[in-house]
PDB file of C-alpha atoms in Angstrom:
ATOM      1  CA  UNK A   1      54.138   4.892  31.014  1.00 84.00           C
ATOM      2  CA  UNK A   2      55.718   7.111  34.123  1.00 83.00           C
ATOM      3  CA  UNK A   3      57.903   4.553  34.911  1.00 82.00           C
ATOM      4  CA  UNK A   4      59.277   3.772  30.522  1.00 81.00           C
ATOM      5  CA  UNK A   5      62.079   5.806  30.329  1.00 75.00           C
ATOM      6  CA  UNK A   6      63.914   3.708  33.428  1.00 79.00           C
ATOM      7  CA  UNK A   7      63.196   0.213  32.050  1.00 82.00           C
ATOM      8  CA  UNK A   8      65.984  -1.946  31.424  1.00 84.00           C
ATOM      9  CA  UNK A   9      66.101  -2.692  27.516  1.00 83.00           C
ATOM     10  CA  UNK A  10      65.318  -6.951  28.291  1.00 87.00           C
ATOM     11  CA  UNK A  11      61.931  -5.852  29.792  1.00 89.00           C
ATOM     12  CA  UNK A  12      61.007  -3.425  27.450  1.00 88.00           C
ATOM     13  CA  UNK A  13      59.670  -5.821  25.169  1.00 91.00           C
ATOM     14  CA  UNK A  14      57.063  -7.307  27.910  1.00 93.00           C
ATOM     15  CA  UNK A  15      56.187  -3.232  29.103  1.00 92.00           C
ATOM     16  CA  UNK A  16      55.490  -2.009  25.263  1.00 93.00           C
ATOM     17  CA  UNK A  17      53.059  -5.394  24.529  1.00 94.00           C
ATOM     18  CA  UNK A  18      51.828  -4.772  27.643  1.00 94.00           C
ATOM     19  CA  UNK A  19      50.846  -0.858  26.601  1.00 93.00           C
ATOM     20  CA  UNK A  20      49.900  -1.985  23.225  1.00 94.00           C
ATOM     21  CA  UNK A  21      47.836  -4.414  23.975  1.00 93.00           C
ATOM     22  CA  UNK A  22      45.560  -2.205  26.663  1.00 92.00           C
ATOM     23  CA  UNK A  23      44.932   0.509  23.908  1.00 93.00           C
ATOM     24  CA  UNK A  24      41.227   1.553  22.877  1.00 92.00           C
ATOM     25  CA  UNK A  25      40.037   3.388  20.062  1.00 91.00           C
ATOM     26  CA  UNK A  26      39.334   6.702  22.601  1.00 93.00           C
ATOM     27  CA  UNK A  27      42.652   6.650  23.957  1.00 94.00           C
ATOM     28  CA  UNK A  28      45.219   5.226  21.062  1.00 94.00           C
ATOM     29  CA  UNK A  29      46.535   8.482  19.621  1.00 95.00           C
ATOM     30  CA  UNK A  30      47.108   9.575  22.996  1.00 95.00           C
ATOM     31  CA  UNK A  31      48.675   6.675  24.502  1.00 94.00           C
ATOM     32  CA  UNK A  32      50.761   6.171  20.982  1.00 95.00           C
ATOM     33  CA  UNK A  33      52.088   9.994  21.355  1.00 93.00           C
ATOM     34  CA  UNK A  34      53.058   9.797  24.572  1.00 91.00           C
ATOM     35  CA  UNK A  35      54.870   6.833  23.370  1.00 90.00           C
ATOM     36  CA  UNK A  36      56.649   7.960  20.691  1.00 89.00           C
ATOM     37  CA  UNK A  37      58.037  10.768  22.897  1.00 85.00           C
ATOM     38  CA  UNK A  38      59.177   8.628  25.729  1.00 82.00           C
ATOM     39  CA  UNK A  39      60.566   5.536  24.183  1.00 79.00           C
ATOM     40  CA  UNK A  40      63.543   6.865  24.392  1.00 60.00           C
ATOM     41  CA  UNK A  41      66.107   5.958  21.816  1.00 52.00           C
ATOM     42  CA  UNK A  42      69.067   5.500  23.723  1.00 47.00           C
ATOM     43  CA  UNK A  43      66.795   2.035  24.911  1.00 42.00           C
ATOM     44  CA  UNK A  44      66.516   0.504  21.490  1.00 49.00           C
ATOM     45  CA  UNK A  45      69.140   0.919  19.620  1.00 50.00           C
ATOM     46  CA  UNK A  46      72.334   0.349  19.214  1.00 43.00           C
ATOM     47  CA  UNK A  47      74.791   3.199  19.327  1.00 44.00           C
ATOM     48  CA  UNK A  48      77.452   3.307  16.281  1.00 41.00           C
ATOM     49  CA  UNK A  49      80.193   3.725  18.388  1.00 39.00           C
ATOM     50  CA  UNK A  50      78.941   0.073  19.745  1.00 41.00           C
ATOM     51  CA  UNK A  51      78.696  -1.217  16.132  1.00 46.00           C
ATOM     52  CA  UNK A  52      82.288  -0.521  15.322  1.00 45.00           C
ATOM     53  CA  UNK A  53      83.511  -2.323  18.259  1.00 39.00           C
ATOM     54  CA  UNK A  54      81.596  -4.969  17.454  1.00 42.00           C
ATOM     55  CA  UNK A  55      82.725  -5.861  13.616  1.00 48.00           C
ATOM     56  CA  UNK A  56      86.221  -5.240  15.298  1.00 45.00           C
ATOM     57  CA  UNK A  57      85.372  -8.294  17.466  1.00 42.00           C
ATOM     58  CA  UNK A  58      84.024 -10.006  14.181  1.00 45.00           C
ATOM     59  CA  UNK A  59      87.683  -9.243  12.325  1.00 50.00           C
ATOM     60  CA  UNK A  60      90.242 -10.450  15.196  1.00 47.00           C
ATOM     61  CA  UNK A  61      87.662 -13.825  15.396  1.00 46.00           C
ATOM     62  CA  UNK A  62      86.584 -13.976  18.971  1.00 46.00           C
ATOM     63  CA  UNK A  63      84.202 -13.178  20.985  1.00 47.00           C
ATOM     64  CA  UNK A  64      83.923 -10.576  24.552  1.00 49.00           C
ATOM     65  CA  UNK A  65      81.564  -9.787  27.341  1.00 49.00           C
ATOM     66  CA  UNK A  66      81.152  -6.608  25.769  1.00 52.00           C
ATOM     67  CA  UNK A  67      80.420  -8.319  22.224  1.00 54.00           C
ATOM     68  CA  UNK A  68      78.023 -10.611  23.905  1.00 62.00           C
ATOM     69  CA  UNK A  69      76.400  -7.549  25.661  1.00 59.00           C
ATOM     70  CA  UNK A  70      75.862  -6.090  22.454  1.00 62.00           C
ATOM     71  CA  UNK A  71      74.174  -9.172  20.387  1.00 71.00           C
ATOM     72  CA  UNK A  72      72.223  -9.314  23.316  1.00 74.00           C
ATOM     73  CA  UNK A  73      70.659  -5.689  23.267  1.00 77.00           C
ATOM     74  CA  UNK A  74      70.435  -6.092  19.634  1.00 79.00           C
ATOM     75  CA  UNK A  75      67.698  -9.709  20.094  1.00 85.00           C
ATOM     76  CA  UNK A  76      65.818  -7.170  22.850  1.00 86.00           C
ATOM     77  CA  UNK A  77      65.448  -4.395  19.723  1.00 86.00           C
ATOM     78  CA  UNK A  78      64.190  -6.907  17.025  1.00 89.00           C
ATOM     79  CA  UNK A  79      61.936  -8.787  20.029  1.00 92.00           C
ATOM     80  CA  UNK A  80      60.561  -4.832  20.461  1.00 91.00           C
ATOM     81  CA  UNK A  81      60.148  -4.564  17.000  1.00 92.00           C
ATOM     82  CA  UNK A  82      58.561  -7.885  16.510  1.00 94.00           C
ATOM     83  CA  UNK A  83      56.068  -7.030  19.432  1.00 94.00           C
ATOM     84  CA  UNK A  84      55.253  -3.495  17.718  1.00 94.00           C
ATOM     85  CA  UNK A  85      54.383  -4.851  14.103  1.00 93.00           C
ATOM     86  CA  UNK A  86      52.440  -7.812  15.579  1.00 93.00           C
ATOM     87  CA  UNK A  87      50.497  -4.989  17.564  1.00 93.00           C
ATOM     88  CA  UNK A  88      49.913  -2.785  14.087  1.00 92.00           C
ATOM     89  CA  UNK A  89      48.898  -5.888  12.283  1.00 91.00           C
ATOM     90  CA  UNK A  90      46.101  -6.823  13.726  1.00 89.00           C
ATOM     91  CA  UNK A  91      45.278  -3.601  15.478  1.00 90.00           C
ATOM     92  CA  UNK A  92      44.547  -0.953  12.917  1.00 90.00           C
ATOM     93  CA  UNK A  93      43.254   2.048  15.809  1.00 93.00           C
ATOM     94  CA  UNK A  94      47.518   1.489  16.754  1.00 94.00           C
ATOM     95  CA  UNK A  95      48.703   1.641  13.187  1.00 93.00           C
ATOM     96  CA  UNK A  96      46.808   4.645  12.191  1.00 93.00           C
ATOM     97  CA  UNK A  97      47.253   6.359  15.814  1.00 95.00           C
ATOM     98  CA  UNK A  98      51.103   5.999  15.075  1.00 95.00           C
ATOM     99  CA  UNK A  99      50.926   7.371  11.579  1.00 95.00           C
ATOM    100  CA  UNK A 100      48.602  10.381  13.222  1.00 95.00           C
ATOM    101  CA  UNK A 101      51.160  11.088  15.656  1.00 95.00           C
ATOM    102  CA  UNK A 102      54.273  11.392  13.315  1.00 95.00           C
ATOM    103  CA  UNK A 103      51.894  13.207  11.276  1.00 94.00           C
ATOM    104  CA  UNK A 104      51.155  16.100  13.891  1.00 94.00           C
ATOM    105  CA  UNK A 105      55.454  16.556  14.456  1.00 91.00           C
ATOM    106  CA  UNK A 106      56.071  19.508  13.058  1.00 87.00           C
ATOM    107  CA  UNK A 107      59.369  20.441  13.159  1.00 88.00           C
ATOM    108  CA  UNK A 108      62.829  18.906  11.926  1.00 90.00           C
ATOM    109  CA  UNK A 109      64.799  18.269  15.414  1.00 89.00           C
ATOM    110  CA  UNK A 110      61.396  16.383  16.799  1.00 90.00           C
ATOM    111  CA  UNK A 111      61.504  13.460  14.284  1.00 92.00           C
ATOM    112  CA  UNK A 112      63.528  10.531  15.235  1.00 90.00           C
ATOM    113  CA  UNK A 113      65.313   7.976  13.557  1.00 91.00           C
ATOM    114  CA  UNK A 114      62.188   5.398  15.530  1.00 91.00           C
ATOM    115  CA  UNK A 115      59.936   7.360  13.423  1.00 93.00           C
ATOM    116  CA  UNK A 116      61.252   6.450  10.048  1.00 94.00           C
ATOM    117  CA  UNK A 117      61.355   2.758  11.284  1.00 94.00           C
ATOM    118  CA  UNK A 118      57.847   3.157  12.472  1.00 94.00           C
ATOM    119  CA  UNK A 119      56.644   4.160   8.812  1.00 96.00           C
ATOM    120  CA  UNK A 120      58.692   1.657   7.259  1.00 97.00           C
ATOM    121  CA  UNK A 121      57.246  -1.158   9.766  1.00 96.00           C
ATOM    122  CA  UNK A 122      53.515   0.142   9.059  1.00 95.00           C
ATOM    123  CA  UNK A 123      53.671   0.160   5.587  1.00 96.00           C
ATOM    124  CA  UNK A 124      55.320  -3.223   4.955  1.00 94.00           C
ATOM    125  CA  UNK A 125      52.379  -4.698   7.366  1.00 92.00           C
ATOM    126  CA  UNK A 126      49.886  -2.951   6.321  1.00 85.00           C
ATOM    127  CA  UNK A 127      48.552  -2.506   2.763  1.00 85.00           C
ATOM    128  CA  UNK A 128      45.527  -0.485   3.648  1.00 87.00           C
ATOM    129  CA  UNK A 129      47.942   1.747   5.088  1.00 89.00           C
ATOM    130  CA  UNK A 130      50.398   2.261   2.243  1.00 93.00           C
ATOM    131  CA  UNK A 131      48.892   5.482   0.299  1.00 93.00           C
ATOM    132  CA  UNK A 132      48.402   7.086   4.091  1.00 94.00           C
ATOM    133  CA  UNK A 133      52.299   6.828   4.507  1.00 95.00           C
ATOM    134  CA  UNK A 134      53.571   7.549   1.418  1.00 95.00           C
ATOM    135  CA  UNK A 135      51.281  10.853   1.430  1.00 95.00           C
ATOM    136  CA  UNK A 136      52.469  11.371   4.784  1.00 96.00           C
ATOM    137  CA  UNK A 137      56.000  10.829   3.574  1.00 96.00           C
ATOM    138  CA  UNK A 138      55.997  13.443   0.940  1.00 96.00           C
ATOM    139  CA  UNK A 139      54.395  15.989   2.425  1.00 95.00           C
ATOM    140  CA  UNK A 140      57.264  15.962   5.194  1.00 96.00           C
ATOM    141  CA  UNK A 141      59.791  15.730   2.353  1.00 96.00           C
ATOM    142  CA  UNK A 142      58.412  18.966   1.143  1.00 95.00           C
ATOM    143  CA  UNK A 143      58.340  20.538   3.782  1.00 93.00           C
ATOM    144  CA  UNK A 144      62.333  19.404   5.103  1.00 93.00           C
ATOM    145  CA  UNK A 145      61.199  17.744   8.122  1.00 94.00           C
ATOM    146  CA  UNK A 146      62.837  14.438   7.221  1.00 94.00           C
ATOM    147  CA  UNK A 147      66.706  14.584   5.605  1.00 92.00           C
ATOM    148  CA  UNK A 148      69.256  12.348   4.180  1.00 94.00           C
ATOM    149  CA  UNK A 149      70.677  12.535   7.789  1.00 94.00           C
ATOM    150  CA  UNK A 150      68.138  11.334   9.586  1.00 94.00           C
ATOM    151  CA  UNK A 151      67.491   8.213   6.634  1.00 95.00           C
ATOM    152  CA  UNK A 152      71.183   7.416   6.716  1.00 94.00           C
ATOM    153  CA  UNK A 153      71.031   6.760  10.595  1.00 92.00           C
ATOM    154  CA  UNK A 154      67.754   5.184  10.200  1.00 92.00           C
ATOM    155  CA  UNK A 155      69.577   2.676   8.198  1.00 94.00           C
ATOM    156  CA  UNK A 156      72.716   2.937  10.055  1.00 91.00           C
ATOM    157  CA  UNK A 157      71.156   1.968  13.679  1.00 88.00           C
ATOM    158  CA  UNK A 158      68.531  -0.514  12.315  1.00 90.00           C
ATOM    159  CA  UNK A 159      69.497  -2.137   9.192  1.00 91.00           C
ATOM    160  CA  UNK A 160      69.075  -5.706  11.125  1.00 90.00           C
ATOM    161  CA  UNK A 161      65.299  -4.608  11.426  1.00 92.00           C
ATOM    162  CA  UNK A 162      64.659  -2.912   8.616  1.00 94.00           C
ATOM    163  CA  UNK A 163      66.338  -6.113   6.226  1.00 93.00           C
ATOM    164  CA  UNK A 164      63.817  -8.149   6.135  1.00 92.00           C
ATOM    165  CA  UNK A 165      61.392  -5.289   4.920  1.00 94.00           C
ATOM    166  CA  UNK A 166      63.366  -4.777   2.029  1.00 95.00           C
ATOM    167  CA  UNK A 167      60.705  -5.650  -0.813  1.00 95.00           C
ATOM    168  CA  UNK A 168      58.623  -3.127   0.694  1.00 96.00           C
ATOM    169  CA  UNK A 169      61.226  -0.143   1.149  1.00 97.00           C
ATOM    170  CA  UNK A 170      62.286  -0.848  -2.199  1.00 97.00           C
ATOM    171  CA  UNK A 171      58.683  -1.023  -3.469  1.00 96.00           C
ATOM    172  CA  UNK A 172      58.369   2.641  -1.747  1.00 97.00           C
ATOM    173  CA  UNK A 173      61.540   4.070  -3.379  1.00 97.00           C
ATOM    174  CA  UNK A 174      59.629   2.646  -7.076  1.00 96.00           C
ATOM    175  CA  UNK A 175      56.920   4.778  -5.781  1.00 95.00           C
ATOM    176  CA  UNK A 176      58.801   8.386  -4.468  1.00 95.00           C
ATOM    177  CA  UNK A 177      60.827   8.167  -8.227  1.00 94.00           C
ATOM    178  CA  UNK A 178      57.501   8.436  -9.727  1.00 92.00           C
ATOM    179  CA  UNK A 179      56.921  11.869  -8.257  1.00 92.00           C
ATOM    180  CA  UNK A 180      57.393  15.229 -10.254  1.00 90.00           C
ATOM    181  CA  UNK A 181      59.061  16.487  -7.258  1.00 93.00           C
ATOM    182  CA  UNK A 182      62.791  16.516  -7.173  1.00 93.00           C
ATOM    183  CA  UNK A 183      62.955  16.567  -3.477  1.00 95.00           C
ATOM    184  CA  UNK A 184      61.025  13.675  -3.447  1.00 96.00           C
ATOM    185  CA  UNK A 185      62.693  11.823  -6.471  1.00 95.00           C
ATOM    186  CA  UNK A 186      65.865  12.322  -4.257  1.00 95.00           C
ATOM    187  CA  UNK A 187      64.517  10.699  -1.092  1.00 97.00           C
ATOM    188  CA  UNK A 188      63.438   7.907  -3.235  1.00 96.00           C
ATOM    189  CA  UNK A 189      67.156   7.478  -5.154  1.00 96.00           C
ATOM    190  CA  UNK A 190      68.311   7.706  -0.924  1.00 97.00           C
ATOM    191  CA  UNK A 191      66.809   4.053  -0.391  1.00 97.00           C
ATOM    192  CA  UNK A 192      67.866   2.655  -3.048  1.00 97.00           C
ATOM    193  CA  UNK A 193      71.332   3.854  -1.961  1.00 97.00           C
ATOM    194  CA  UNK A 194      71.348   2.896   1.466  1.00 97.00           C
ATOM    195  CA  UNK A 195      69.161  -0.746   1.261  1.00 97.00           C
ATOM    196  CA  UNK A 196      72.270  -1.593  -0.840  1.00 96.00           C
ATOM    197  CA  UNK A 197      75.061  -0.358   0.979  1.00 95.00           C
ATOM    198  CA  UNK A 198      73.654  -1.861   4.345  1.00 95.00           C
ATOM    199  CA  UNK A 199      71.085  -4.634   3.562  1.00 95.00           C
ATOM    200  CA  UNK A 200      72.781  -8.230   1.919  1.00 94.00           C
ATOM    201  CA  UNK A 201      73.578  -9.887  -1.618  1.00 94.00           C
ATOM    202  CA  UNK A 202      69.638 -10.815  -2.764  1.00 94.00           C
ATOM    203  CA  UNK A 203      68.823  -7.516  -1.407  1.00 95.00           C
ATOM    204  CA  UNK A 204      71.357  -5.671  -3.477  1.00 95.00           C
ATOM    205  CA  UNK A 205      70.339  -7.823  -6.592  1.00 95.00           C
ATOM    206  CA  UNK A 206      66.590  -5.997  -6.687  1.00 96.00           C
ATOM    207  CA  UNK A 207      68.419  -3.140  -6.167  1.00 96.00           C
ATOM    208  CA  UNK A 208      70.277  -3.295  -9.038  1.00 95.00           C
ATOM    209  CA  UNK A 209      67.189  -4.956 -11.084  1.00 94.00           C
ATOM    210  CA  UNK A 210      64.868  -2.296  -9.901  1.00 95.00           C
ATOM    211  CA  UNK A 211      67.295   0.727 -11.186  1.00 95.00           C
ATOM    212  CA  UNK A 212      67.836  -1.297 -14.374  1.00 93.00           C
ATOM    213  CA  UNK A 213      63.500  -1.452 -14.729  1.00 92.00           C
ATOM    214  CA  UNK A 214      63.657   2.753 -13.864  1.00 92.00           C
ATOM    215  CA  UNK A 215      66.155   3.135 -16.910  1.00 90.00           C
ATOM    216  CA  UNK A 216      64.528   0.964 -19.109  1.00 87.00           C
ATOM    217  CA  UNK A 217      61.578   2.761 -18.507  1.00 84.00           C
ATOM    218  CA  UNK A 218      61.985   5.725 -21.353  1.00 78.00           C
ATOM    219  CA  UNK A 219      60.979   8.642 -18.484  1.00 81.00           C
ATOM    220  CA  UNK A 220      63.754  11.256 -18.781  1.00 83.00           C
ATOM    221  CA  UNK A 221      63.625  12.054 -14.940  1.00 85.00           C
ATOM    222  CA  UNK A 222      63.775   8.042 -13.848  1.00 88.00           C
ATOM    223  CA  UNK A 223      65.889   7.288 -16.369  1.00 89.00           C
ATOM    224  CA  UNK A 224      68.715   9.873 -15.098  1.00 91.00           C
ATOM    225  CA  UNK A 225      68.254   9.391 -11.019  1.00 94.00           C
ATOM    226  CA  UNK A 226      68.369   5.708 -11.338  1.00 94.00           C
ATOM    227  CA  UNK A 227      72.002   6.097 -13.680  1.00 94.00           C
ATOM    228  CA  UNK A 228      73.266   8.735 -10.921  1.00 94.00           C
ATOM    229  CA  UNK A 229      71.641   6.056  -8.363  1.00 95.00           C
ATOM    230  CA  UNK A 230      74.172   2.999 -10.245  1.00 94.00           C
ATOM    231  CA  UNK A 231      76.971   5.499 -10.652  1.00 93.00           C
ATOM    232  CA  UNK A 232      76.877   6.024  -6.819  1.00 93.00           C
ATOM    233  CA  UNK A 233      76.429   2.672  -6.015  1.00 94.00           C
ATOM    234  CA  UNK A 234      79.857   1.631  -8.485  1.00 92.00           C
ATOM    235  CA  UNK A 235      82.252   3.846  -6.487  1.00 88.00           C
ATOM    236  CA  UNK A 236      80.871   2.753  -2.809  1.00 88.00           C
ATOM    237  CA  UNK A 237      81.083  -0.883  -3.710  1.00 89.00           C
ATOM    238  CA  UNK A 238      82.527  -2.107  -6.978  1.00 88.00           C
ATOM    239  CA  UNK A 239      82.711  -5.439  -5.774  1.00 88.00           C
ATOM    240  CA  UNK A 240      78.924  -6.061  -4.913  1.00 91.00           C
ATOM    241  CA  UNK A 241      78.109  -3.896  -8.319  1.00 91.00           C
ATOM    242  CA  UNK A 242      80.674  -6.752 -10.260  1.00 88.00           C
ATOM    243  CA  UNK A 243      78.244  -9.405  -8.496  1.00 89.00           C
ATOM    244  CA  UNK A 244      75.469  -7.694 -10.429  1.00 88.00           C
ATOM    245  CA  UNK A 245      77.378  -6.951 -13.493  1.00 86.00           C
ATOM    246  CA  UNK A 246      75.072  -9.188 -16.008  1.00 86.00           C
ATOM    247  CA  UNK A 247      71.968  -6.817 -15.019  1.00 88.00           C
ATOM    248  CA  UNK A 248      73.785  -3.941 -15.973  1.00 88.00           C
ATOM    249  CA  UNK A 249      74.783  -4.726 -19.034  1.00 85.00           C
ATOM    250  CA  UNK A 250      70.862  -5.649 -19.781  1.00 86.00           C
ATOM    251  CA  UNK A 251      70.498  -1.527 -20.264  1.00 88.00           C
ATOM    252  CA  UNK A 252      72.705  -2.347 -23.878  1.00 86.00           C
ATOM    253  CA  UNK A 253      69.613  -3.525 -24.952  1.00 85.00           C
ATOM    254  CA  UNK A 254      67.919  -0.641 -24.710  1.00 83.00           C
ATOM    255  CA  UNK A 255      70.086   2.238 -25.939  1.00 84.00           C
ATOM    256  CA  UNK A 256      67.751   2.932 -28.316  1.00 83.00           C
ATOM    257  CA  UNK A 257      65.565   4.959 -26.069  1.00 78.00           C
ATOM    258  CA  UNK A 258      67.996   6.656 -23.999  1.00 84.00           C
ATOM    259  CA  UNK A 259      69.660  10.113 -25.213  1.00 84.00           C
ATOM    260  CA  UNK A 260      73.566  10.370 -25.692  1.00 86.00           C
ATOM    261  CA  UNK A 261      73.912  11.830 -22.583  1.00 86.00           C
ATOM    262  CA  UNK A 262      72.741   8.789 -20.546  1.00 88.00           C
ATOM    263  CA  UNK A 263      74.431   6.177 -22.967  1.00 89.00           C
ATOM    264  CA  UNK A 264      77.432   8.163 -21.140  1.00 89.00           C
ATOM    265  CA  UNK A 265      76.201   7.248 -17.976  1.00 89.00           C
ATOM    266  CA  UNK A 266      75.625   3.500 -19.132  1.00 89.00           C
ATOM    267  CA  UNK A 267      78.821   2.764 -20.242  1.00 88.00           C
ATOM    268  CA  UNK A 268      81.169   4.839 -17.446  1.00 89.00           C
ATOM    269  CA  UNK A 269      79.563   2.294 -14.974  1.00 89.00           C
ATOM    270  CA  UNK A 270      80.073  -0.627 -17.374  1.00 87.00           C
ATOM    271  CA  UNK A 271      83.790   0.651 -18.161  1.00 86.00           C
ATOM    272  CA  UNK A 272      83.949   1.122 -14.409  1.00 85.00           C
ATOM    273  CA  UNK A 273      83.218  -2.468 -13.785  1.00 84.00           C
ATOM    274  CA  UNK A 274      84.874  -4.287 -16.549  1.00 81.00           C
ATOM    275  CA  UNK A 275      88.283  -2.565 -16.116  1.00 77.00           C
ATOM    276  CA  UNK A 276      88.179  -2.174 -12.301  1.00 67.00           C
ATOM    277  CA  UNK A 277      91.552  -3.252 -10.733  1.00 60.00           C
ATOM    278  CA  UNK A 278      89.803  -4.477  -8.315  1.00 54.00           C
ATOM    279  CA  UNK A 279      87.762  -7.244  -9.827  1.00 51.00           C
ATOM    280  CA  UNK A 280      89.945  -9.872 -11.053  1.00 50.00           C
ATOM    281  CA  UNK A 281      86.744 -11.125 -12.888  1.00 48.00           C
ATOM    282  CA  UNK A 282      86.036  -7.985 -14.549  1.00 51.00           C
ATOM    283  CA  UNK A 283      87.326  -9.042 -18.022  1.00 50.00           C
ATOM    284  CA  UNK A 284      84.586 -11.433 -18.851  1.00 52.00           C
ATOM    285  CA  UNK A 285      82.553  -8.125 -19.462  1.00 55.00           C
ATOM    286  CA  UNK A 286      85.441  -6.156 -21.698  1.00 55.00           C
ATOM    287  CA  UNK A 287      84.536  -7.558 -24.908  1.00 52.00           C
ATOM    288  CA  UNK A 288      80.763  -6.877 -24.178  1.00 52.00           C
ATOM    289  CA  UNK A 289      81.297  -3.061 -23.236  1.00 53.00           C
ATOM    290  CA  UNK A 290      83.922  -2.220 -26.155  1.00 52.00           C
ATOM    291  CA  UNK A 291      82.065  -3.433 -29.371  1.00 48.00           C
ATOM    292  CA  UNK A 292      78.710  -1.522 -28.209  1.00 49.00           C
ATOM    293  CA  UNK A 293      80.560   1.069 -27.233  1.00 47.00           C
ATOM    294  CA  UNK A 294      82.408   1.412 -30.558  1.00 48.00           C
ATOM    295  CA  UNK A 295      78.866   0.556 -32.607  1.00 46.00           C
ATOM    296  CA  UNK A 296      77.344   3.756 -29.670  1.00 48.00           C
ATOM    297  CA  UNK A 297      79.786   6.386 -31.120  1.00 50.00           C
TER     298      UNK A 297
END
């Protein structure tokens, strides 16, 4: 533990199993703590600046030393990852010690983007574990402690880990738009927002389809963050949203329980997509959009 903060990122990996796997129940939210604070982030992740470079690489179609450096460090974060949630899953003194120590943070410039990641790991691992977090997450929602900022970069740094827990962060975003808090509504409209913007196709398709189940759903307060959610969601990417077009227009079939002023909603972000420059595909949609929109007013 002295020695973690000068380990080279390839034999990180081998150090944290190591720690994990020498944890007792007396010791674990002491060990996990200590941790937290000195696994430090600047060893697991990589930095944006790093990213750029590397789609750059991607666009001009070859390959560099530095490009090779970076796919590298990127294997050592999901191997330390991989280690960690193996750890939590069949430890639960490590899960829970982990939770208890973002718990006891209690101020905004002492969580991390590895915190958020943490949360996100535990609760897709562990089900016993789910109403812990998400009670965890809101109260620190209240209370300010964790902001779009620090989700954004979560997402930004990590979006090769956190992919393949989409189902799960998706499942918690269901959950935070069920609140009666607005703060908490918002964080929950944030995930939806940022799993599609950096996770891939399928995972943008339950995006969509979960929005479309929160507007279908006849509660005023889903009804409107999910339309602001798919309103977002058509400016940053019109093409992805065209892709997902035919779940969109499955809210026609339910004007009938939504108010005038979210029928407006509806049918900017079908006019949006059906007479988008952009989409060369887009007028397979027109016809669909106009006569319900003339039969609307």
């Amino acid at each position: 533990m002295d020695k973690l903060s000068s380990i080279r990122l390839e034999d990180l990996p081998v150090i944290i199993k190591f720690i994990l796997h020498s944890i007792t129940a007396m010791d674990a939210l002491e060990v996990i703590s200590e941790l937290r604070e000195k696994l430090d982030l600047q060893h697991c992740v990589l930095p944006s600046r790093l990213q750029a470079s590397q789609v750059k690489l991607k666009s001009k179609g070859r390959a560099s030393s530095s490009g090779n450096q970076e796919s590298s460090d990127q294997s050592c974060v999901i191997l330390l990852f991989d280690v960690i949630k193996s750890a939590i899953r069949y430890e639960k003194t490590i899960s829970e010690a982990w939770i208890k120590a973002i718990e006891n943070t209690a101020s905004v410039s002492e969580h991390k983007v590895f915190d958020l990641v943490m949360l996100f790991i535990i609760y897709s691992t562990n089900i016993q574990t789910k109403k812990y977090i998400e009670r965890v997450l809101r109260n620190k929602i209240r209370s300010g402690y964790i902001q779009e900022q620090l989700l954004q970069s979560t997402f930004s740094v990590h979006y090769l880990v956190l992919k393949d827990m989409c189902s799960s962060i998706l499942s918690l975003a269901q959950s935070l738009l069920h609140s009666l808090d607005q703060s908490i509504i918002s964080f929950g409209s944030l995930l939806y927002k940022y799993a599609f913007k950096f996770f891939d196709t399928y995972c943008q398709q339950e995006v969509v389809g979960a929005l479309v189940t929160h507007i279908c759903s006849g509660n005023e307060a889903e009804v409107d963050t999910a339309l602001d959610v798919l309103l977002e969601l058509v400016v940053l990417n019109p093409s992805a949203m065209m892709m997902n077009a035919v779940f969109v227009k499955g809210i026609l079939d339910y004007l009938d329980n939504i108010p005038p002023q979210q029928i407006r909603k509806v049918f900017y972000v079908l006019s949006t997509l059906a007479f988008s420059k952009q989409n060369e595909a887009s007028s397979h949609i027109q016809a669909q959009v106009i006569l319900p929109r003339q039969h609307s007013e």
